[in-house]
Amino acid sequence: MGADVRKNMLAQEILLKRRAEILHALCSSRSGEHLEEVVDMLLAQGELGWEDYQNVLVPGRALYSNARQLLDLVYTKGADSCGLFFSAVKQVLPEAQGAGFFSSQCPSSLDDRVKPQRTATEDLLTQRPGLVCKLQGCIDGVLGALVESGHFSSTDCDGVQLPIHTPSQQARRLLDHVRSKGESAASVVLQYVQQRQESGSSLEQKKQVLTKEFVKYQKKLSISVSAQSRFLSTYGGTSHMPLDDIYTEVQLELPNNSAEIYKSMGFEDIIGPVGTVNEDADTVLVSGEAGSGKSTWLQKLHLLWAQGSALQDFLLLFPFSCRRLNSEHKDLSVQELLFQHCCWPDREQEEIFQFILDHPHLVLFTFDGLDELKQSFVDEHRICCPNQRAPVHVLLFNLIQGSLMKGVRKVVTSRPEAVAPALKKHLHKEVHLKGFSPSGIDCFVRKHHSDPNEAAMVLESLQANTALLGLCHSPVLCWIVSQCHKELLGCGEGSPQTVTDVYLMILQHFFQHHSTFKLSIGVSWLQQNLGTVLHLGQLAFEGISNFNYIFSVADLEICGVTESDICMGFLIQSKNMSPAHSKYYEFLHVTMQCFFAAIYVILSSNTGCSAIPKLFELQEIKKNSVGCACFGAYLHSSNTQKILEEHSTTAETSNLQITATFVSGLLSQRYQKLWLHCSSSVLVEKKARQAARCLSKGMQQHFRSIPQPVQGEKKSMHAMPEFVWLIKCIYEMQESRIAMNAMSKLEVDHLKLTYCNIGPVECTALAYVLKHLKNPVGLQLDNNSVGDVGVEQLLPCMQICNSLYLRNNNITDEGIRKLINQVFNLENFQKIALFNNRLTDACTLHFSYLLKTKQNFLSLRLGNNNITAVGAKQLAEGLKFNHSLQYLGLWGNKIGDEGAEALANALQYSKSIVWFSLVGNGVGSAGACALSNIIRYSTSLEELWLTENCITRTGVESLIQALKHNDHVKSVWLKNNDLSSEEVEEMQQTEARLVF
Ligand code: ADP
């Protein structure tokens, strides 16, 4: 018997004996990546046939069952298969694990067995492992090529790009699908990949001239970046969660109204040309609220780079966390900053740094959490020399604005409040991160729960509680809700409504999971864990007060935090803090720190009642600050703290605002019982009264700042983001009395909340409070992120709304369906503006119904949506029966002649329409001729807008004829139509009311 045969027999034996361990290792990645990689290799070797493959990886079947099936199959195929199987496992699993089962003895080398290839379909199979890797960075491109060549339909593409799949799974689905489409589809894929490789080869050539030391350094850096980014830290306390398994796409939007706005932006787009505002600047800013997923998004970017799946034009990527940079108190040069804080080159430091200086465009820096840097961005102290030492924040500001390391691309994340105007002018582009989309929530929950039934139950309970669904757009809240699914499913009617409810739920969840004691009878969970809550509360509070988010062991000791407090899981060990031997801790998330700080404000008698007004009136104090101390100093009477004005950042205010929001929620009547036996009831009640008073006072201050209206104009209030914060605090309290009281003194006709970062959560709070307004208002929410869920949340306040402005808010037909269902019989509701949303013909059915039923409706503006002739015909059906509409705006749709004719038919005898716009709708002369009938017969029309269409002489002549019979039309706008300048001149002379 030959040696190889013996080894293979041994492999078969080991497969049987160590089955449980092998299974476990294959399934250690929850997305099943290890298993799929092994299968790829065996397929490529011809060891598994196509049928075997389909029997092993059955979609929807549990990962372990698939893995068992593979082991059974390999075992029954015999000793040689087992040998090959172990060779594949060795390549796929991390070194320690993979070689552990059947280390150097592996007899069957995978490479020996490559067979000659013939067809493209066979090539796809034999090259499968490599192709899976290569395709990940270019799925869109390959799909485009397949669609263009007629092999794939858009349904095929959707099947491949299901968001629930990881990039590698998408690549595999693509290969599987292509296989079923035959030889020529397979050739398209192979050709595409080859071309891409060739075009990337110039970069390869560049890499070839790199020295050995540089390549070593690059590898070291990439390994370090990969190690730092592979796991998600919020799961650190409970289990290790690979980022690849849980990462869910987030919504990234450009701030302007460009057509790109609703396309999701990929990682490459962040660096690419789309959305560029300043070609000369190098810094891309990704801004988003706390918990919107900025750090996780950046972490994914790091991981993709380290895995070779994205941003491969950058040879080096240096990741920084501003939170950690705060702890660097020495002056550093850029070189020291890079090498000491990211990755140390073992040799040739100078040569490597010189390469960076010589090739800035091949280098990427990322800075996470600029808002957490202790110093606000200023553009004062310029340094240009990379060898000059300076305080880290000065280096950072110079890097961002480009006087240092010009040409190196920098990606910075921050909360929006902390983006100083001085920074804006140094931005290459800005992108807003808006958390999960509705389908993102769905996808995240499914990824979080490996049991599909459990996921379905969580999603069902979210659908039943739209306030909670709204909260889940914020990934951090979605994570909590998913973690607490048992509590959620058990709470029935009392399902969480507010952010405070959700955080209390996770608090209780952690205590129940980590506490070793059984709850004593008559003792509440809070009482049982009071020690831990107070210790962590104090730590959090001191941290928030002193801009501290990373805590040393000494900090913990001062607040009495013990090992068992740490074990509860709210604190995690900080990564990458030097020196290596001492431990540092941080809260799972900054919002968790704010929550503990809020509990401390309520429970502690040290902070007394004075903390409450100070917390709520901080804005006032900051506005009028004259040598004002930082919040810590301000709260404690001691003067040992630093001075606020030296260091003040807006993020610090934002954390205090989040804390105050939690304080409001925790002081709600609903939670009075929670504090029993934990604090003096008298004190808690006093604090609650104070909080209510502060909120009311804050509101009154806002109202007083409303300028008196100019005569003849409506009284309008332009709310600032702080107004939204106060509204959110009131909502957290869940006491109608407070909401009613706050609104009783607001007397405006128009409430403007444009660009106030209003998403579904804010809509819930707004509706809760605004429904108590005494008089109807116009509610202007243009340029926010209301979305369909937000629209649904606004419904409770629609009865006080006479006009609703929702321009640019990501609303679809479904949102409109829900809205109209509610408003069609509300007396006050008369105007709606929905410019630039995602509406299609489907929404016009609902508007048609609204127009038919509501005979006091005045204004409908649907510009810049996706309405065609079909939609226009449906609208026309409603218009025929409506006698009140005065303004109809359809600018920038696609209704064409057919649509224009239908609308003209419906409006020609109108006695109400005053203003009608069909600008930019592909209307030609046939449409114009039909529209002349409105001029001819309608007794009310004053302005007709037909700019930017394709109307020719015939059409205009018809309009002129009609105008002869009409003296109340003031103007007909016809700029940019199909007319020569001579025609324009001639017609202008014939009819002065035509505007060209
Ligand atoms: P931010 O940096 O904006 O405060 P984080 O990135 O820290 O927010 O997100 C908070 C938590 O939300 C993360 O720890 C993670 O559990 C969850 N999370 C955020 N973004 C994602 C995502 N894209 N996919 C899956 N989970 C996410």
Coordinates of N, CA, C and O in Angstrom, one line a residue, residues 817-942:
R817 N -50.5 56.4 -0.1 CA -51.7 55.7 0.1 C -52.2 55.9 1.6 O -53.3 56.2 1.9
K818 N -51.2 55.7 2.5 CA -51.6 55.8 3.9 C -52.0 57.2 4.3 O -53.0 57.4 5.0
L819 N -51.3 58.2 3.7 CA -51.6 59.6 4.0 C -53.0 59.9 3.6 O -53.8 60.5 4.3
I820 N -53.3 59.6 2.3 CA -54.6 60.0 1.8 C -55.8 59.3 2.4 O -56.8 59.9 2.7
N821 N -55.5 58.1 2.8 CA -56.5 57.4 3.6 C -57.0 58.1 4.8 O -58.1 58.1 5.3
Q822 N -56.0 58.9 5.4 CA -56.2 59.6 6.6 C -56.8 61.0 6.3 O -57.7 61.4 7.0
V823 N -56.3 61.7 5.3 CA -56.6 63.1 5.2 C -57.8 63.4 4.3 O -58.3 64.5 4.3
F824 N -58.3 62.4 3.6 CA -59.3 62.7 2.6 C -60.6 63.3 3.2 O -61.3 64.1 2.6
N825 N -60.8 63.0 4.5 CA -62.0 63.6 5.1 C -61.7 64.6 6.2 O -62.5 64.8 7.1
L826 N -60.5 65.1 6.2 CA -60.1 66.0 7.3 C -60.4 67.4 6.7 O -59.9 67.8 5.7
E827 N -61.2 68.2 7.4 CA -61.7 69.4 6.9 C -60.6 70.4 6.6 O -60.6 71.1 5.6
N828 N -59.6 70.5 7.5 CA -58.6 71.5 7.4 C -57.6 71.3 6.2 O -57.0 72.2 5.7
F829 N -57.4 70.1 5.9 CA -56.3 69.7 5.0 C -56.6 70.2 3.6 O -57.5 69.7 2.9
Q830 N -55.7 71.1 3.0 CA -56.1 71.7 1.7 C -54.9 71.7 0.7 O -55.2 71.9 -0.5
K831 N -53.7 71.5 1.2 CA -52.6 71.6 0.3 C -51.5 70.6 0.5 O -51.2 70.3 1.7
I832 N -50.9 70.1 -0.5 CA -49.8 69.2 -0.3 C -48.7 69.4 -1.4 O -49.0 69.7 -2.6
A833 N -47.5 69.4 -1.0 CA -46.4 69.6 -1.9 C -45.4 68.4 -1.8 O -44.9 68.2 -0.7
L834 N -45.2 67.7 -2.9 CA -44.4 66.5 -2.8 C -43.3 66.5 -3.9 O -42.9 65.4 -4.4
F835 N -42.8 67.6 -4.1 CA -41.7 67.7 -5.1 C -40.5 66.8 -4.8 O -40.1 66.7 -3.6
N836 N -40.0 66.1 -5.8 CA -38.8 65.3 -5.6 C -38.9 64.2 -4.6 O -38.2 64.2 -3.6
N837 N -39.8 63.3 -4.8 CA -39.9 62.1 -4.0 C -39.8 60.9 -4.9 O -39.2 61.0 -6.0
R838 N -40.4 59.8 -4.5 CA -40.2 58.6 -5.4 C -41.6 58.1 -5.9 O -41.9 56.9 -5.8
L839 N -42.4 59.1 -6.3 CA -43.8 58.7 -6.6 C -43.9 58.3 -8.1 O -43.2 58.8 -8.9
T840 N -44.8 57.3 -8.3 CA -45.0 56.8 -9.7 C -46.5 56.9 -10.0 O -47.3 57.5 -9.2
D841 N -46.9 56.3 -11.1 CA -48.3 56.4 -11.5 C -49.2 55.8 -10.4 O -50.4 56.2 -10.3
A842 N -48.7 54.9 -9.6 CA -49.5 54.2 -8.6 C -50.1 55.3 -7.6 O -51.2 55.1 -7.1
C843 N -49.4 56.4 -7.4 CA -49.9 57.3 -6.4 C -51.1 58.1 -6.9 O -51.9 58.7 -6.2
T844 N -51.2 58.2 -8.2 CA -52.2 59.1 -8.8 C -53.6 58.6 -8.6 O -54.6 59.4 -8.5
L845 N -53.7 57.3 -8.4 CA -55.0 56.7 -8.1 C -55.6 57.3 -6.8 O -56.7 57.7 -6.6
H846 N -54.6 57.4 -5.8 CA -55.0 57.9 -4.5 C -55.3 59.4 -4.6 O -56.3 59.9 -4.0
F847 N -54.5 60.1 -5.4 CA -54.8 61.6 -5.5 C -56.1 61.8 -6.2 O -56.9 62.7 -5.9
S848 N -56.4 60.9 -7.2 CA -57.6 61.0 -7.9 C -58.8 60.9 -6.9 O -59.8 61.7 -7.0
Y849 N -58.7 59.9 -6.0 CA -59.7 59.7 -5.0 C -59.9 61.0 -4.2 O -61.0 61.4 -3.9
L850 N -58.7 61.5 -3.8 CA -58.7 62.7 -2.9 C -59.4 63.8 -3.6 O -60.3 64.5 -3.0
L851 N -59.1 64.0 -4.9 CA -59.7 65.1 -5.6 C -61.2 65.0 -5.8 O -62.0 65.9 -5.7
K852 N -61.6 63.7 -6.0 CA -63.1 63.5 -6.1 C -63.8 63.7 -4.9 O -64.9 64.3 -4.9
T853 N -63.2 63.3 -3.7 CA -64.0 63.4 -2.5 C -63.8 64.7 -1.7 O -64.7 65.0 -0.9
K854 N -62.7 65.4 -2.0 CA -62.5 66.6 -1.1 C -62.7 67.9 -1.9 O -61.8 68.3 -2.7
Q855 N -63.8 68.5 -1.7 CA -64.2 69.6 -2.6 C -63.7 71.0 -2.0 O -64.2 72.0 -2.4
N856 N -62.8 70.9 -1.0 CA -62.2 72.2 -0.6 C -60.6 72.1 -0.8 O -59.9 72.9 -0.2
F857 N -60.2 71.1 -1.5 CA -58.8 70.9 -1.7 C -58.2 71.9 -2.7 O -58.8 72.1 -3.8
L858 N -57.1 72.6 -2.3 CA -56.6 73.7 -3.1 C -55.4 73.5 -4.0 O -55.3 74.0 -5.1
S859 N -54.4 72.7 -3.4 CA -53.1 72.7 -4.2 C -52.5 71.4 -4.1 O -52.3 70.8 -3.1
L860 N -52.1 70.9 -5.3 CA -51.4 69.6 -5.4 C -50.2 69.8 -6.3 O -50.2 70.2 -7.4
R861 N -49.0 69.5 -5.6 CA -47.7 69.7 -6.3 C -47.0 68.4 -6.3 O -46.6 67.9 -5.2
L862 N -46.7 67.9 -7.5 CA -46.1 66.6 -7.6 C -44.9 66.6 -8.5 O -44.5 65.6 -9.1
G863 N -44.2 67.7 -8.5 CA -43.1 67.9 -9.4 C -41.9 66.9 -9.2 O -41.8 66.4 -8.1
N864 N -41.2 66.7 -10.3 CA -40.0 65.9 -10.2 C -40.2 64.5 -9.6 O -39.5 64.1 -8.6
N865 N -41.2 63.8 -10.0 CA -41.4 62.4 -9.6 C -41.4 61.6 -10.9 O -40.9 62.0 -11.9
N866 N -42.1 60.5 -10.8 CA -42.0 59.6 -12.0 C -43.4 59.3 -12.5 O -43.8 58.1 -12.7
I867 N -44.1 60.3 -12.9 CA -45.5 60.1 -13.3 C -45.6 60.2 -14.8 O -45.0 61.1 -15.4
T868 N -46.2 59.2 -15.4 CA -46.3 59.2 -16.9 C -47.7 59.5 -17.4 O -48.6 59.9 -16.5
A869 N -48.0 59.3 -18.6 CA -49.3 59.5 -19.2 C -50.4 58.7 -18.4 O -51.5 59.2 -18.2
V870 N -50.0 57.5 -18.0 CA -51.0 56.7 -17.3 C -51.4 57.4 -16.0 O -52.6 57.5 -15.7
G871 N -50.5 57.9 -15.3 CA -50.8 58.6 -14.1 C -51.6 59.9 -14.3 O -52.6 60.2 -13.6
A872 N -51.2 60.6 -15.4 CA -51.9 61.8 -15.7 C -53.4 61.5 -16.0 O -54.3 62.2 -15.6
K873 N -53.6 60.4 -16.7 CA -55.0 60.0 -17.0 C -55.8 59.7 -15.8 O -57.0 60.1 -15.6
Q874 N -55.1 59.1 -14.8 CA -55.8 58.8 -13.5 C -56.1 60.0 -12.8 O -57.2 60.2 -12.2
L875 N -55.2 61.0 -12.8 CA -55.4 62.2 -12.1 C -56.6 63.0 -12.8 O -57.4 63.5 -12.1
A876 N -56.6 62.9 -14.1 CA -57.7 63.6 -14.8 C -59.0 63.1 -14.4 O -60.0 63.8 -14.3
E877 N -59.1 61.8 -14.1 CA -60.4 61.2 -13.7 C -60.9 61.9 -12.4 O -62.1 62.2 -12.3
G878 N -59.9 62.2 -11.5 CA -60.3 62.9 -10.3 C -60.6 64.3 -10.5 O -61.6 64.9 -10.0
L879 N -59.8 64.9 -11.4 CA -60.0 66.4 -11.7 C -61.4 66.7 -12.3 O -62.0 67.7 -12.0
K880 N -61.9 65.7 -13.1 CA -63.2 66.0 -13.7 C -64.3 66.3 -12.7 O -65.2 67.0 -12.9
F881 N -64.1 65.6 -11.5 CA -65.1 65.8 -10.4 C -64.8 66.8 -9.4 O -65.5 67.0 -8.4
N882 N -63.6 67.5 -9.5 CA -63.2 68.4 -8.5 C -63.6 69.8 -8.9 O -63.4 70.3 -10.0
H883 N -64.0 70.6 -7.9 CA -64.4 72.0 -8.2 C -63.6 73.0 -7.4 O -64.0 74.2 -7.3
S884 N -62.5 72.5 -6.7 CA -61.8 73.5 -5.8 C -60.4 73.7 -6.2 O -59.8 74.7 -5.8
L885 N -59.7 72.7 -6.8 CA -58.3 72.8 -7.0 C -57.8 74.1 -7.7 O -58.3 74.4 -8.8
Q886 N -56.9 74.8 -7.1 CA -56.4 76.0 -7.7 C -55.0 75.9 -8.3 O -54.7 76.5 -9.3
Y887 N -54.2 75.1 -7.7 CA -52.8 74.9 -8.1 C -52.5 73.5 -8.4 O -52.7 72.6 -7.6
L888 N -52.0 73.2 -9.6 CA -51.6 71.9 -10.0 C -50.2 71.9 -10.6 O -50.0 72.5 -11.7
G889 N -49.3 71.3 -9.9 CA -47.9 71.3 -10.4 C -47.4 69.9 -10.7 O -47.3 69.1 -9.9
L890 N -47.0 69.7 -12.0 CA -46.5 68.4 -12.4 C -45.1 68.6 -13.1 O -44.7 67.7 -13.8
W891 N -44.4 69.6 -12.8 CA -43.1 69.9 -13.3 C -42.2 68.6 -13.3 O -42.2 67.9 -12.3
G892 N -41.5 68.4 -14.4 CA -40.5 67.4 -14.3 C -41.0 65.9 -14.2 O -40.3 65.1 -13.6
N893 N -42.1 65.7 -14.8 CA -42.6 64.3 -14.9 C -42.5 63.8 -16.3 O -41.8 64.5 -17.1
K894 N -43.2 62.8 -16.7 CA -43.1 62.3 -18.1 C -44.5 62.1 -18.6 O -44.8 61.0 -19.2
I895 N -45.3 63.1 -18.6 CA -46.7 62.8 -19.0 C -46.9 62.9 -20.5 O -47.9 62.3 -21.0
G896 N -46.1 63.6 -21.2 CA -46.2 63.6 -22.7 C -47.5 64.2 -23.2 O -48.3 64.7 -22.4
D897 N -47.7 64.1 -24.5 CA -48.9 64.6 -25.2 C -50.2 63.9 -24.7 O -51.2 64.6 -24.4
E898 N -50.0 62.6 -24.5 CA -51.2 61.9 -24.1 C -51.7 62.3 -22.8 O -52.9 62.5 -22.6
G899 N -50.8 62.5 -21.9 CA -51.1 62.9 -20.5 C -51.7 64.3 -20.5 O -52.7 64.6 -19.8
A900 N -51.0 65.2 -21.3 CA -51.5 66.6 -21.4 C -52.9 66.7 -21.9 O -53.7 67.4 -21.4
E901 N -53.2 65.8 -22.9 CA -54.5 65.8 -23.5 C -55.6 65.4 -22.4 O -56.6 66.1 -22.3
A902 N -55.2 64.4 -21.7 CA -56.2 63.9 -20.6 C -56.4 65.0 -19.6 O -57.6 65.3 -19.2
L903 N -55.4 65.6 -19.2 CA -55.5 66.7 -18.1 C -56.3 67.9 -18.7 O -57.2 68.5 -18.0
A904 N -56.0 68.2 -20.0 CA -56.7 69.4 -20.6 C -58.2 69.1 -20.7 O -59.0 70.0 -20.4
N905 N -58.5 67.9 -21.0 CA -59.9 67.5 -21.1 C -60.6 67.7 -19.8 O -61.7 68.2 -19.7
A906 N -59.9 67.3 -18.7 CA -60.5 67.3 -17.4 C -60.6 68.8 -16.9 O -61.5 69.1 -16.1
L907 N -59.7 69.6 -17.3 CA -59.7 71.0 -16.7 C -60.3 72.1 -17.6 O -60.4 73.2 -17.2
Q908 N -60.7 71.7 -18.8 CA -61.0 72.8 -19.8 C -62.2 73.6 -19.3 O -62.2 74.8 -19.6
Y909 N -63.1 73.1 -18.5 CA -64.2 74.0 -18.1 C -64.0 74.4 -16.6 O -65.0 74.8 -16.0
S910 N -62.8 74.2 -16.1 CA -62.6 74.5 -14.7 C -62.9 75.9 -14.3 O -62.5 76.8 -15.0
K911 N -63.5 76.0 -13.1 CA -63.8 77.4 -12.6 C -62.9 77.7 -11.4 O -63.0 78.7 -10.8
S912 N -62.0 76.7 -11.1 CA -61.1 76.9 -10.0 C -59.7 77.0 -10.3 O -58.9 77.8 -9.7
I913 N -59.2 76.3 -11.3 CA -57.7 76.2 -11.5 C -57.2 77.6 -11.9 O -57.7 78.3 -12.7
V914 N -56.1 78.0 -11.2 CA -55.5 79.3 -11.3 C -54.1 79.1 -11.9 O -53.7 79.9 -12.8
W915 N -53.4 78.1 -11.5 CA -52.0 77.9 -11.9 C -51.8 76.5 -12.2 O -52.1 75.6 -11.5
F916 N -51.2 76.3 -13.4 CA -51.0 74.9 -13.9 C -49.7 74.8 -14.5 O -49.3 75.5 -15.4
S917 N -48.9 73.8 -14.0 CA -47.5 73.7 -14.6 C -47.3 72.3 -15.2 O -47.5 71.3 -14.5
L918 N -46.8 72.3 -16.4 CA -46.4 71.0 -17.0 C -45.0 71.2 -17.6 O -44.6 70.6 -18.6
V919 N -44.2 72.0 -16.9 CA -42.8 72.3 -17.3 C -42.1 70.9 -17.4 O -42.3 70.1 -16.6
G920 N -41.3 70.8 -18.5 CA -40.4 69.6 -18.6 C -41.1 68.3 -18.6 O -40.8 67.4 -17.8
N921 N -42.1 68.1 -19.5 CA -42.9 66.9 -19.4 C -43.0 66.2 -20.8 O -43.8 65.4 -21.0
G922 N -42.1 66.6 -21.7 CA -42.2 66.0 -23.1 C -43.5 66.3 -23.8 O -44.0 65.5 -24.5
V923 N -44.1 67.5 -23.5 CA -45.3 67.8 -24.2 C -45.0 68.5 -25.6 O -44.2 69.4 -25.6
G924 N -45.7 68.0 -26.6 CA -45.5 68.6 -27.9 C -46.7 69.4 -28.4 O -47.5 69.8 -27.5
S925 N -46.8 69.6 -29.7 CA -47.9 70.5 -30.1 C -49.3 69.9 -29.9 O -50.2 70.6 -29.7
A926 N -49.3 68.6 -30.0 CA -50.7 68.0 -29.8 C -51.2 68.3 -28.4 O -52.3 68.7 -28.2
G927 N -50.2 68.2 -27.4 CA -50.6 68.5 -26.1 C -51.0 70.0 -25.9 O -52.0 70.3 -25.3
A928 N -50.2 70.8 -26.6 CA -50.4 72.3 -26.5 C -51.8 72.6 -27.1 O -52.5 73.5 -26.5
C929 N -52.1 72.0 -28.2 CA -53.4 72.3 -28.8 C -54.5 71.9 -27.8 O -55.5 72.7 -27.7
A930 N -54.4 70.8 -27.2 CA -55.4 70.4 -26.2 C -55.5 71.4 -25.0 O -56.5 71.8 -24.6
L931 N -54.3 71.8 -24.6 CA -54.2 72.7 -23.4 C -54.9 74.1 -23.8 O -55.3 74.8 -22.9
S932 N -54.9 74.4 -25.1 CA -55.5 75.7 -25.5 C -56.9 75.7 -25.0 O -57.5 76.8 -24.8
N933 N -57.5 74.6 -25.0 CA -58.9 74.5 -24.6 C -59.2 75.0 -23.2 O -60.2 75.6 -22.8
I934 N -58.2 74.8 -22.3 CA -58.4 75.3 -20.9 C -58.4 76.9 -21.0 O -59.2 77.5 -20.4
I935 N -57.4 77.4 -21.8 CA -57.4 78.9 -22.0 C -58.7 79.4 -22.5 O -59.3 80.3 -22.1
R936 N -59.2 78.6 -23.5 CA -60.4 79.0 -24.2 C -61.6 79.0 -23.3 O -62.4 79.9 -23.3
Y937 N -61.8 77.9 -22.5 CA -63.0 77.8 -21.8 C -63.0 78.0 -20.2 O -64.0 78.3 -19.6
S938 N -61.8 77.8 -19.6 CA -61.8 77.9 -18.2 C -61.9 79.4 -17.8 O -61.3 80.3 -18.5
T939 N -62.6 79.7 -16.8 CA -62.8 81.1 -16.4 C -61.9 81.5 -15.3 O -61.9 82.6 -14.8
S940 N -61.0 80.6 -14.8 CA -60.2 80.9 -13.7 C -58.7 80.9 -14.0 O -58.0 81.6 -13.2
L941 N -58.3 80.2 -15.0 CA -56.8 80.1 -15.2 C -56.1 81.4 -15.4 O -56.6 82.3 -16.1
E942 N -55.0 81.6 -14.6 CA -54.2 82.8 -14.8 C -52.8 82.5 -15.3 O -52.2 83.3 -16.1

